[in-house]
CSV table of C-alpha atoms and ligand atoms in Angstrom, one decimal:
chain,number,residue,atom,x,y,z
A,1,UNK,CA,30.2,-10.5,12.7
A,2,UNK,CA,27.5,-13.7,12.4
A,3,UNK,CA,27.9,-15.1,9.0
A,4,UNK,CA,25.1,-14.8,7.1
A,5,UNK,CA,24.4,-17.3,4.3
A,6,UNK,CA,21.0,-17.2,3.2
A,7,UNK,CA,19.3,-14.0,0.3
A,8,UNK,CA,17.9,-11.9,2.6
A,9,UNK,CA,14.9,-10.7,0.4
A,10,UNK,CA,13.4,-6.7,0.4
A,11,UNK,CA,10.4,-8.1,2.4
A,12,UNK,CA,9.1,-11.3,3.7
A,13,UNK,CA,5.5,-12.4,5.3
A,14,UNK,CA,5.7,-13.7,8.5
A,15,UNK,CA,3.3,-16.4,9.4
A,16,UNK,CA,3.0,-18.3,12.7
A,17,UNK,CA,2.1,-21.9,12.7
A,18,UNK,CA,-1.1,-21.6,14.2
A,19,UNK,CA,-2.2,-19.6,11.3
A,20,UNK,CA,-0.8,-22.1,9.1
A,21,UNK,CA,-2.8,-24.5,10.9
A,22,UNK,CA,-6.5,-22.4,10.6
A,23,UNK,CA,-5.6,-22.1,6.9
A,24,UNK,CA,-5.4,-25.9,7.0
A,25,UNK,CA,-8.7,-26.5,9.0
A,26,UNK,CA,-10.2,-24.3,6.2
A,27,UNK,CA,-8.9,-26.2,3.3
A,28,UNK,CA,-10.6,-29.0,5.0
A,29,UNK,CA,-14.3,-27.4,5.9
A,30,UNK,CA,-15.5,-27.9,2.3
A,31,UNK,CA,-16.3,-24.5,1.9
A,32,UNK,CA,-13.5,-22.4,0.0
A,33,UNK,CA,-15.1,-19.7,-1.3
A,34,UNK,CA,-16.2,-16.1,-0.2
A,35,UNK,CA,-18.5,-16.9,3.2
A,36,UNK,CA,-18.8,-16.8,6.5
A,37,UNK,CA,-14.9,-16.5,7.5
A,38,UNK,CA,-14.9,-13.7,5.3
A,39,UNK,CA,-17.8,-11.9,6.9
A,40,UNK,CA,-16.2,-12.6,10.4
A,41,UNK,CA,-12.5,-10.7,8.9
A,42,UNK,CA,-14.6,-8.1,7.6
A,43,UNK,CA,-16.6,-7.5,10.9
A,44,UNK,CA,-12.7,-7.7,12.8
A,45,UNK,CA,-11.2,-5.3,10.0
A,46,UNK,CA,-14.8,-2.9,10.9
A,47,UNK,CA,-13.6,-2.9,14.5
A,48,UNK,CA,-9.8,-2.1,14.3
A,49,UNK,CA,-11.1,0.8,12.0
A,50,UNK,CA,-13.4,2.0,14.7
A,51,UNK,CA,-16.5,0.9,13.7
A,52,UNK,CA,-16.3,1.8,9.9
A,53,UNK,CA,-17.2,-0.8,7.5
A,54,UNK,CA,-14.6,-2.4,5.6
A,55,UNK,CA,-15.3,-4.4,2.8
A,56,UNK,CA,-12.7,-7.2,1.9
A,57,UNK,CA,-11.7,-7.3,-2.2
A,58,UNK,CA,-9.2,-9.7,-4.3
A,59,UNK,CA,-6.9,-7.3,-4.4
A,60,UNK,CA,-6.1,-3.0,-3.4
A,61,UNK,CA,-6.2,-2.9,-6.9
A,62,UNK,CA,-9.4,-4.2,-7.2
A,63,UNK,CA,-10.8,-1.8,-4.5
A,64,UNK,CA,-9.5,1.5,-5.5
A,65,UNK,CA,-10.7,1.0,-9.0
A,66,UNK,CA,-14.0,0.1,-7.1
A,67,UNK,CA,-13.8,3.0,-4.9
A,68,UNK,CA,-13.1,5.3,-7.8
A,69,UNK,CA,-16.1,3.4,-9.5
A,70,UNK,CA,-18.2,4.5,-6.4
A,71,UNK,CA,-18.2,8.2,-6.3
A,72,UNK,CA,-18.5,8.4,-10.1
A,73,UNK,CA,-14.9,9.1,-11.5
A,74,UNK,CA,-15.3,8.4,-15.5
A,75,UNK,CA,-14.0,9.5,-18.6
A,76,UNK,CA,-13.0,13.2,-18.8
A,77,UNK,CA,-12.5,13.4,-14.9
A,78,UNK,CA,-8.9,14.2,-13.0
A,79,UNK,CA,-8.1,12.7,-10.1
A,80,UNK,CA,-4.7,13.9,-8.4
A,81,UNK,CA,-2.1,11.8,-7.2
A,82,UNK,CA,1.4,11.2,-6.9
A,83,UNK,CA,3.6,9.3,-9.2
A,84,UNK,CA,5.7,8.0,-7.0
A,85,UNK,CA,4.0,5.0,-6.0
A,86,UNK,CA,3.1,1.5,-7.4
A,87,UNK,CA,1.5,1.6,-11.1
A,88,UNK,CA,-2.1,0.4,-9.8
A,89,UNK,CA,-2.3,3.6,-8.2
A,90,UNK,CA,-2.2,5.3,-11.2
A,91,UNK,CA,-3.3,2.5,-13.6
A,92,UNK,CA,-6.6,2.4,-11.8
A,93,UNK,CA,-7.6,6.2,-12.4
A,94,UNK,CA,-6.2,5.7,-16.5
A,95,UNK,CA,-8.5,2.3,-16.4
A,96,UNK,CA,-11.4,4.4,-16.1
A,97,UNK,CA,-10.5,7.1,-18.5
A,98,UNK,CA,-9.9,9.6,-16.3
A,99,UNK,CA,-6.6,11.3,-16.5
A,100,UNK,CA,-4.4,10.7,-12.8
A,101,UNK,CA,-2.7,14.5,-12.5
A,102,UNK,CA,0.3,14.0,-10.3
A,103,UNK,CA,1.5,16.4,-8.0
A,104,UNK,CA,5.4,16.5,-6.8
A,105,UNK,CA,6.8,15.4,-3.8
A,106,UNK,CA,8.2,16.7,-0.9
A,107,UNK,CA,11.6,15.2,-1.4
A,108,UNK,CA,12.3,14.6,2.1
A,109,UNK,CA,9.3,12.7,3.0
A,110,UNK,CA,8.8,11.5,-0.5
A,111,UNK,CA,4.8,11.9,0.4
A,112,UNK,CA,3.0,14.0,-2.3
A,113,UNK,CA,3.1,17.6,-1.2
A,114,UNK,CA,-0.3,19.0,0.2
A,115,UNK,CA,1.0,22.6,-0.6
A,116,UNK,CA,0.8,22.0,-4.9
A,117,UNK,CA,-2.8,20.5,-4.5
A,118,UNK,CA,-4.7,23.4,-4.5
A,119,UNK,CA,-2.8,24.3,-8.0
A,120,UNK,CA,-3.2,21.5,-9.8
A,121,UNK,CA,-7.0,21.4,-9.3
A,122,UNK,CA,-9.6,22.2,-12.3
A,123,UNK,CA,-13.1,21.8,-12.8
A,124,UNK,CA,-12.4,18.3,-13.7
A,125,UNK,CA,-11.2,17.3,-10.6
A,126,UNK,CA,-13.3,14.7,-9.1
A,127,UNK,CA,-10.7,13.6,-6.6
A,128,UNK,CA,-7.5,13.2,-4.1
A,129,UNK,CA,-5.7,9.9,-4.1
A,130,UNK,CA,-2.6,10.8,-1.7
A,131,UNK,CA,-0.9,7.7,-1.4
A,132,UNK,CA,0.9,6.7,2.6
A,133,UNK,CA,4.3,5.8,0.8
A,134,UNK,CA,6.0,3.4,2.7
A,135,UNK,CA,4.2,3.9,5.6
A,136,UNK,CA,4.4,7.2,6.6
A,137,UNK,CA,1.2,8.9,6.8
A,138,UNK,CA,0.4,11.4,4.3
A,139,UNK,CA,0.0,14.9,6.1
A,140,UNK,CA,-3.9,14.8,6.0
A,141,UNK,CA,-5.6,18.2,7.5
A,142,UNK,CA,-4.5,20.0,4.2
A,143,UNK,CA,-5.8,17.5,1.5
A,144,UNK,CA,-9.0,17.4,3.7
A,145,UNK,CA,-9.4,21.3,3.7
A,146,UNK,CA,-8.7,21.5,0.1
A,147,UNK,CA,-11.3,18.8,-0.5
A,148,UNK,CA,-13.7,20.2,1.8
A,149,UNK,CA,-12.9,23.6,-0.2
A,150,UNK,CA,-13.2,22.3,-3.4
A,151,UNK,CA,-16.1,19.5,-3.1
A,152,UNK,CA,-13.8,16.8,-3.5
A,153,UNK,CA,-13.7,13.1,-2.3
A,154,UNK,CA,-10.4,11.7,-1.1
A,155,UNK,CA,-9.4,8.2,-1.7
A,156,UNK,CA,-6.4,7.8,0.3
A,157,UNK,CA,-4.4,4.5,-1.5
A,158,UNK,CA,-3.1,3.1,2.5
A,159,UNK,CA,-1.8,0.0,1.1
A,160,UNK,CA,1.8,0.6,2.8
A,161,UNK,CA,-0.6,2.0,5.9
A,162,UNK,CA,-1.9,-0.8,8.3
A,163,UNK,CA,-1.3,0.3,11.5
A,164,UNK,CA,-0.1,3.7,10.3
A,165,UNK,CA,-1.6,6.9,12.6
A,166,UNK,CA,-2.0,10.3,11.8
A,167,UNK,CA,-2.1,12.9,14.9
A,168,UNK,CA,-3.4,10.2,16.9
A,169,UNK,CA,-5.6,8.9,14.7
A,170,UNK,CA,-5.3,5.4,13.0
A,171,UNK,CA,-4.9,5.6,9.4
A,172,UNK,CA,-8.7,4.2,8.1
A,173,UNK,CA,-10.8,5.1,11.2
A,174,UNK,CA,-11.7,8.5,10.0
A,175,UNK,CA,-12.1,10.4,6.9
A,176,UNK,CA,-13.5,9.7,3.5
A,177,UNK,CA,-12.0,6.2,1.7
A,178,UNK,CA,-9.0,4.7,2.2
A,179,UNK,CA,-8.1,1.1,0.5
A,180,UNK,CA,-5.5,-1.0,2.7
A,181,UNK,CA,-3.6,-4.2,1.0
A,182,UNK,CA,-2.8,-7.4,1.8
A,183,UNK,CA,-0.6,-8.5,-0.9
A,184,UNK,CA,2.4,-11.0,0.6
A,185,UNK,CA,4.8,-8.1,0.7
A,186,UNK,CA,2.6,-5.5,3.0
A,187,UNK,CA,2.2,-5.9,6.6
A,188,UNK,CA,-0.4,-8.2,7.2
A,189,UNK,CA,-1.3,-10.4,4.2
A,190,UNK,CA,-4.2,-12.9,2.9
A,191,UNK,CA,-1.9,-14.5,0.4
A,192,UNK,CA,-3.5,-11.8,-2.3
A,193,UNK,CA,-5.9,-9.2,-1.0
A,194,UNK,CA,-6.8,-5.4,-0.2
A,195,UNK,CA,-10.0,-3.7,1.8
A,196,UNK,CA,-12.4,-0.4,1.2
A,197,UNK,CA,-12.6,1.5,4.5
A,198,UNK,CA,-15.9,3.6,3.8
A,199,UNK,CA,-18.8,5.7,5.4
A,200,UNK,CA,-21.6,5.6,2.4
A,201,UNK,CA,-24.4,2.9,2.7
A,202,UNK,CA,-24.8,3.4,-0.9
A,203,UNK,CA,-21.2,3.6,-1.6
A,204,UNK,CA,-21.1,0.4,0.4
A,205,UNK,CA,-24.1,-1.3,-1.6
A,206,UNK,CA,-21.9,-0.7,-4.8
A,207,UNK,CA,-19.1,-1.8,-3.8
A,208,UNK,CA,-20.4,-5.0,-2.9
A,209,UNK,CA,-22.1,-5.4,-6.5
A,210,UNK,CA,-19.1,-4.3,-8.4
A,211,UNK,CA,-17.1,-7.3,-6.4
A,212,UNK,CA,-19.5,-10.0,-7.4
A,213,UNK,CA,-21.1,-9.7,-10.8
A,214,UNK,CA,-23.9,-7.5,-9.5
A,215,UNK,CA,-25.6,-10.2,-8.0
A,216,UNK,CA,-27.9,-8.4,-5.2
A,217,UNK,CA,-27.0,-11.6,-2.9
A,218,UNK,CA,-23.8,-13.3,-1.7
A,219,UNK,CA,-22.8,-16.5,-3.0
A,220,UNK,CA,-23.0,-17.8,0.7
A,221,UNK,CA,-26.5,-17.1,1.2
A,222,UNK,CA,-27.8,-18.5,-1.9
A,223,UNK,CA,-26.1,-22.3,-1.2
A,224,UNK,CA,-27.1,-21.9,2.4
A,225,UNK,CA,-29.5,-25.1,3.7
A,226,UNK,CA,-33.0,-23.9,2.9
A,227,UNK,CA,-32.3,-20.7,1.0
A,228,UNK,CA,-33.1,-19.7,-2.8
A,229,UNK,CA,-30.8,-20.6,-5.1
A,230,UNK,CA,-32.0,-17.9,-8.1
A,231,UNK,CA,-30.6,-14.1,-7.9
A,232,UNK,CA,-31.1,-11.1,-10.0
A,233,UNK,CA,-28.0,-9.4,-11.4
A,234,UNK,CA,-28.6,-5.7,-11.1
A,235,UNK,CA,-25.2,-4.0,-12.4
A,236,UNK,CA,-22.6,-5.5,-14.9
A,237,UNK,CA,-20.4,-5.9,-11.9
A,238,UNK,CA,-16.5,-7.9,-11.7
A,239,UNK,CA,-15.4,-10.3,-10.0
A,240,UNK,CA,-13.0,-9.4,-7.5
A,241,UNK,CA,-14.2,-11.3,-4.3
A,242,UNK,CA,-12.0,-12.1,-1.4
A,243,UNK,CA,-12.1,-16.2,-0.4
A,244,UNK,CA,-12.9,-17.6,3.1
A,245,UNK,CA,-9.4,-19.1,2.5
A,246,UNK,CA,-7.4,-16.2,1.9
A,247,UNK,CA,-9.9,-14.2,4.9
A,248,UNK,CA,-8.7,-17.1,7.6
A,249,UNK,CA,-4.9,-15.8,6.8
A,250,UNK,CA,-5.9,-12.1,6.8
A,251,UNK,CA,-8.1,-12.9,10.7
A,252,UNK,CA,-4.9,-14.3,11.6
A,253,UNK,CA,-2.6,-11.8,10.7
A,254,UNK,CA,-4.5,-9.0,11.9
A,255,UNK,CA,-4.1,-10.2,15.3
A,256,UNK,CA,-1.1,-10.1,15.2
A,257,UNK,CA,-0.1,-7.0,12.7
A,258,UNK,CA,0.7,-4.4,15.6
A,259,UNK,CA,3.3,-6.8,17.4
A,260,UNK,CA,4.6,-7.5,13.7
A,261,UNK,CA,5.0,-3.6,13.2
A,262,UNK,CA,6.2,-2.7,16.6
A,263,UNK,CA,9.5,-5.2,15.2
A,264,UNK,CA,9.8,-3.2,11.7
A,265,UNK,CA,9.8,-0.2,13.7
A,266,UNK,CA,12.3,-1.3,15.9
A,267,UNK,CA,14.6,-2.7,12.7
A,268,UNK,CA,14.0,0.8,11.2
A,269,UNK,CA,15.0,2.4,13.8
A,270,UNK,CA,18.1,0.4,14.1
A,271,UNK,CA,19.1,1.4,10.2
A,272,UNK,CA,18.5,5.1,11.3
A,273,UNK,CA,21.4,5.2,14.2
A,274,UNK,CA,23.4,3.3,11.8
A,275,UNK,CA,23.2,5.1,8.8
A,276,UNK,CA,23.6,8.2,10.7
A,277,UNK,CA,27.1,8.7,9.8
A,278,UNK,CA,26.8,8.5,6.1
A,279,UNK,CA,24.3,10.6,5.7
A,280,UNK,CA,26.3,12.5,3.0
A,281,UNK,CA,26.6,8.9,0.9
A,282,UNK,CA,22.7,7.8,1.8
A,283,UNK,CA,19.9,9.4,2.9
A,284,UNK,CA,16.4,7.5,4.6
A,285,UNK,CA,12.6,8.9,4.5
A,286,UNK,CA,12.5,12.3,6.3
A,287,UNK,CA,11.0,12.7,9.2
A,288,UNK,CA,7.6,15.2,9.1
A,289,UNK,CA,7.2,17.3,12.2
A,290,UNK,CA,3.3,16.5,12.8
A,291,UNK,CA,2.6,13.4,15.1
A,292,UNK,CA,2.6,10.5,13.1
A,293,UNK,CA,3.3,6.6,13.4
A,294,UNK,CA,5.1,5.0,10.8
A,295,UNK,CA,4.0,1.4,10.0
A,296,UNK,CA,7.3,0.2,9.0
A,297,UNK,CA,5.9,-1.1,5.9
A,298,UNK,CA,9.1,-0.1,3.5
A,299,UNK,CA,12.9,1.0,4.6
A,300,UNK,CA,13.7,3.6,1.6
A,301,UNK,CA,16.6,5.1,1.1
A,302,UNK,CA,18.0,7.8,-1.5
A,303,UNK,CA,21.6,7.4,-2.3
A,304,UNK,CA,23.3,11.0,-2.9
A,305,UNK,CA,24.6,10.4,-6.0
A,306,UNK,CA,22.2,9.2,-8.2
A,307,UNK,CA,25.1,7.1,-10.5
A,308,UNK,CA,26.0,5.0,-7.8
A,309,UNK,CA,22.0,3.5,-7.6
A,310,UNK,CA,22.1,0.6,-9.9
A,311,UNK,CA,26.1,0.0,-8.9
A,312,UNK,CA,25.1,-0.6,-5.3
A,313,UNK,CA,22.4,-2.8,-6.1
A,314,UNK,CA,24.1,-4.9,-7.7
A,315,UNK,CA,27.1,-5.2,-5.2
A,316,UNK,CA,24.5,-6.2,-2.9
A,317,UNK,CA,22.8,-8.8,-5.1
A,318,UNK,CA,26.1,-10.5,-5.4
A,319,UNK,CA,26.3,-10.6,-2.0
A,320,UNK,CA,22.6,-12.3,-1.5
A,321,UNK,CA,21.0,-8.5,-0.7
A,322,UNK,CA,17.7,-7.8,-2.0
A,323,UNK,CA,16.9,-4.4,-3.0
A,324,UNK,CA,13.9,-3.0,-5.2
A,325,UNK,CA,14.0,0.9,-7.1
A,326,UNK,CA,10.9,1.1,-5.2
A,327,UNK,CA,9.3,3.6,-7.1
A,328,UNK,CA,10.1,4.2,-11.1
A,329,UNK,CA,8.1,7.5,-11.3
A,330,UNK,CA,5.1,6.1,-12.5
A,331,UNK,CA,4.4,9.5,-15.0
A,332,UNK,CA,7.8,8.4,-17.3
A,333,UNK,CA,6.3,5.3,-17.7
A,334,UNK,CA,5.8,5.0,-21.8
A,335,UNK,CA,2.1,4.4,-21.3
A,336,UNK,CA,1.7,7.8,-18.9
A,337,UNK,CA,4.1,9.3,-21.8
A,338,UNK,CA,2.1,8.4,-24.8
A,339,UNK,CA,-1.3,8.9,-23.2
A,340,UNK,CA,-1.1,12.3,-21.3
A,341,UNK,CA,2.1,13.4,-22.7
A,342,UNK,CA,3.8,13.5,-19.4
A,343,UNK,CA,8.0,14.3,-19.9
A,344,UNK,CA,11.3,14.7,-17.7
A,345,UNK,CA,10.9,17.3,-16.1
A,346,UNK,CA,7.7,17.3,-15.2
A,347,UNK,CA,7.9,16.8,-11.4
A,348,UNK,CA,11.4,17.7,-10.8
A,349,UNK,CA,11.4,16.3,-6.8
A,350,UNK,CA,10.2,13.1,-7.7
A,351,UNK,CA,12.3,12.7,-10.4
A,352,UNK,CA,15.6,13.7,-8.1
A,353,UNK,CA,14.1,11.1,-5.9
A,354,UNK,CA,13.2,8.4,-8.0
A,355,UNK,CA,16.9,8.6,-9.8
A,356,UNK,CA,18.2,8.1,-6.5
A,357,UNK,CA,15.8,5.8,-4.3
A,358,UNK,CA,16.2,2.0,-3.2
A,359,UNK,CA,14.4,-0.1,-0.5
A,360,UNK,CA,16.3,-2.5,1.5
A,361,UNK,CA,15.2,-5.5,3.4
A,362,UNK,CA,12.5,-4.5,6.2
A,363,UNK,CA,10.6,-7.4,7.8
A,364,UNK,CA,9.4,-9.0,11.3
A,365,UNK,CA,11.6,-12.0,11.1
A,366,UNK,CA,14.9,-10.2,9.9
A,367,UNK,CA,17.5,-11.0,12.4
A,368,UNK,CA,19.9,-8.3,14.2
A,369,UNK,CA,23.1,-10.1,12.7
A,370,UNK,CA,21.3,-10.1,9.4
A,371,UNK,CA,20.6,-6.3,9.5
A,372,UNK,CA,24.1,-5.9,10.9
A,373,UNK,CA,25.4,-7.9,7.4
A,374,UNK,CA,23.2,-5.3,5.1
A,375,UNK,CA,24.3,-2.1,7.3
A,376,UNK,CA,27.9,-3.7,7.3
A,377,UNK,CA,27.8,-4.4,3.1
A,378,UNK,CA,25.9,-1.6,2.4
A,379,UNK,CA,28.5,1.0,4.2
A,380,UNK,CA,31.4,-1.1,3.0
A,381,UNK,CA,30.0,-0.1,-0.9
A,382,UNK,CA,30.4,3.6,0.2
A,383,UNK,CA,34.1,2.6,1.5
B,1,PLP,C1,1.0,2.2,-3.2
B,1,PLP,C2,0.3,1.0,-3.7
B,1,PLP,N1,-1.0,1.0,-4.1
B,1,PLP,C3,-1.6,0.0,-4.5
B,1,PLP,C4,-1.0,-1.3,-4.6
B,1,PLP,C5,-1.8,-2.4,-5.1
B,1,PLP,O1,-2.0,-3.4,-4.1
B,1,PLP,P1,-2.4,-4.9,-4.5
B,1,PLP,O2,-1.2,-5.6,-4.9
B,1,PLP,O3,-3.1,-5.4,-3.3
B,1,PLP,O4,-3.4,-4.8,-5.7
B,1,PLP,C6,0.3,-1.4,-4.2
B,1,PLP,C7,0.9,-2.7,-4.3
B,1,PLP,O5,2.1,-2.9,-4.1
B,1,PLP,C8,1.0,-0.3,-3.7
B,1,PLP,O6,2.2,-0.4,-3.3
């Protein structure tokens, strides 16, 4: 086996040199701030959605709480999720005084289970926030008849989903919201980043307000030769603007996301075969049997015995292996505790799952003999 002598990180962002370069000719243009390069990603983002407007923000964080914002969650409200996920998910919904009601997991897929939706619902319930965990696309058609059933709005969190598809169907060119990141670990990145994927002209008009101070013009427009410089502010917006300098990176990458993917895919499936003899010791993100493409974004997998999680971590650490516990359940965190009075026990499938799952390193530039070390050090742990 190739020696390997380098930490091979959880995730890496791949960027070519001709990106590098744009980024550089933008650093020189003088102009830095949100503008025209950003209006030409967002356009490009609108056509590999189909046509749907996407609106660029600082951050997914920034545009699901905008989203949320949008169709009117507040205090008193529910919206269901899952708790296993990242915290913004969940911090988002609690930001805004509404109370996030998770909903277990199928804890094969690890994807919030569609079945236990209709349950949790109340006459609070504003709306569903299925999240695509790692990649794998949520199964849809249910959460969509429920929501259709119960007057709901879905806000699907896609930041593990660029380039994910759903029976055919590319995650983001149909149904109701979804919010896509760019943060350096994801897919495709603009250094920091995230999109709202929307069909609401008013939705659309306060988003754009709620991401610049509620100024009813862009910055762009006003220090454009021969415009106004004065503006009205008509909403006590944020500021959560993406750059032209972090939109150059984000045009760049999304050319080339789908080749990037097709080379996590192919690294995932090369863990699969390999890990196909110890599936009793470790077991990767099921399989659902709708159509679906996977986007590669994460490489979880649950070890059987949950006591062995943080031991094999750390053997691979020492030997320069990154791993994350990618996700804590985010309902046993203390403020979820204190504030809703969530408890073990709660979601018993996330819990089995979130006791036991890691992610390993998944990313474009990840060479074979460097998968081969982590498969190799990984099933040696087990030996
Ligand atoms: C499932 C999920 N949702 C939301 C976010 C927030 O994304 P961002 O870092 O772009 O705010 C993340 C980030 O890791 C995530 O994993």
């Amino acid at each position: 086996m190739q020696k390997v002598n380098k930490f091979l990180p959880v995730s890496r962002p791949a960027l070519s040199e001709e990106t590098i370069e744009e980024v550089v000719k933008v650093l020189r243009s003088g102009w830095l701030a949100t503008g025209p390069i950003t209006q030409q990603f967002e356009g490009k983002l609108s056509e590999y959605f189909g046509g749907r407007t996407a609106m660029c923000f600082s951050s997914a964080t920034a545009g699901l709480q905008a989203a949320l914002m949008a169709i009117g969650v507040g205090e008193g409200d529910e919206v269901i999720t899952t708790s296993m996920t990242f915290a913004a998910t969940a911090n988002v919904i609690a930001l805004l005084r509404a109370k996030p009601v998770f909903v277990d997991i199928d804890r094969t897929t690890f994807n919030i289970d569609p079945q236990r939706i209709l349950d949790a619902c109340t006459s609070r319930t504003k709306a569903i926030m299925p999240v695509h965990y790692a990649g794998l696309p949520v199964d849809l058609d249910p959460i969509y008849e429920i929501a259709q059933r119960r007057n709901l709005r879905v806000i699907e969190d896609a930041a593990h989903a660029m380039g994910s598809a759903y029976k055919g169907k590319r995650i983001g060119t149909f149904g109701d919201i979804q919010v896509f990141s760019f943060h350096p670990i994801k897919n495709m990145t603009s250094g920091e980043g995230g999109c709202v994927v929307s069909n609401s002209p008013a939705e659309q008009r306060f988003l754009n307000l709620q991401r610049f101070h509620g100024i009813d013009r862009s910055i762009w427009d006003r220090f454009s030769k021969n415009a106004s410089c004065y503006y009205d502010v008509v909403y006590p917006g944020s500021k959560s603007n993406m750059s032209d300098l972090q939109s150059i990176l984000g045009i760049h990458q999304l050319k080339e996301v789908e080749q990037l993917n097709a080379k996590r895919r192919t690294l995932a499936d090369r863990y699969r075969i390999a890990f196909a003899d110890v599936v009793d010791k470790i077991v990767p993100q099921g399989i659902p049997s709708y159509d679906f493409v996977h986007s590669g974004h994460l490489f979880p997998i649950c070890v059987a015995d949950a006591s062995s999680k943080d031991d094999l971590m750390s053997f691979l650490k020492e030997n320069f292996i990154g791993t994350t516990p990618y996700y804590q359940p985010v309902h046993l965190f203390s403020y979820y505790r204190d504030t809703f009075g969530y408890k073990e026990g709660d979601l018993e499938h996330t819990e089995y799952v979130g006791k036991r799952i890691i992610s390993i390193p998944l990313y474009p530039t990840l060479e074979n003999y460097e998968q081969d070390y982590i498969i190799d050090t990984i099933k040696k742990f087990f030996r």
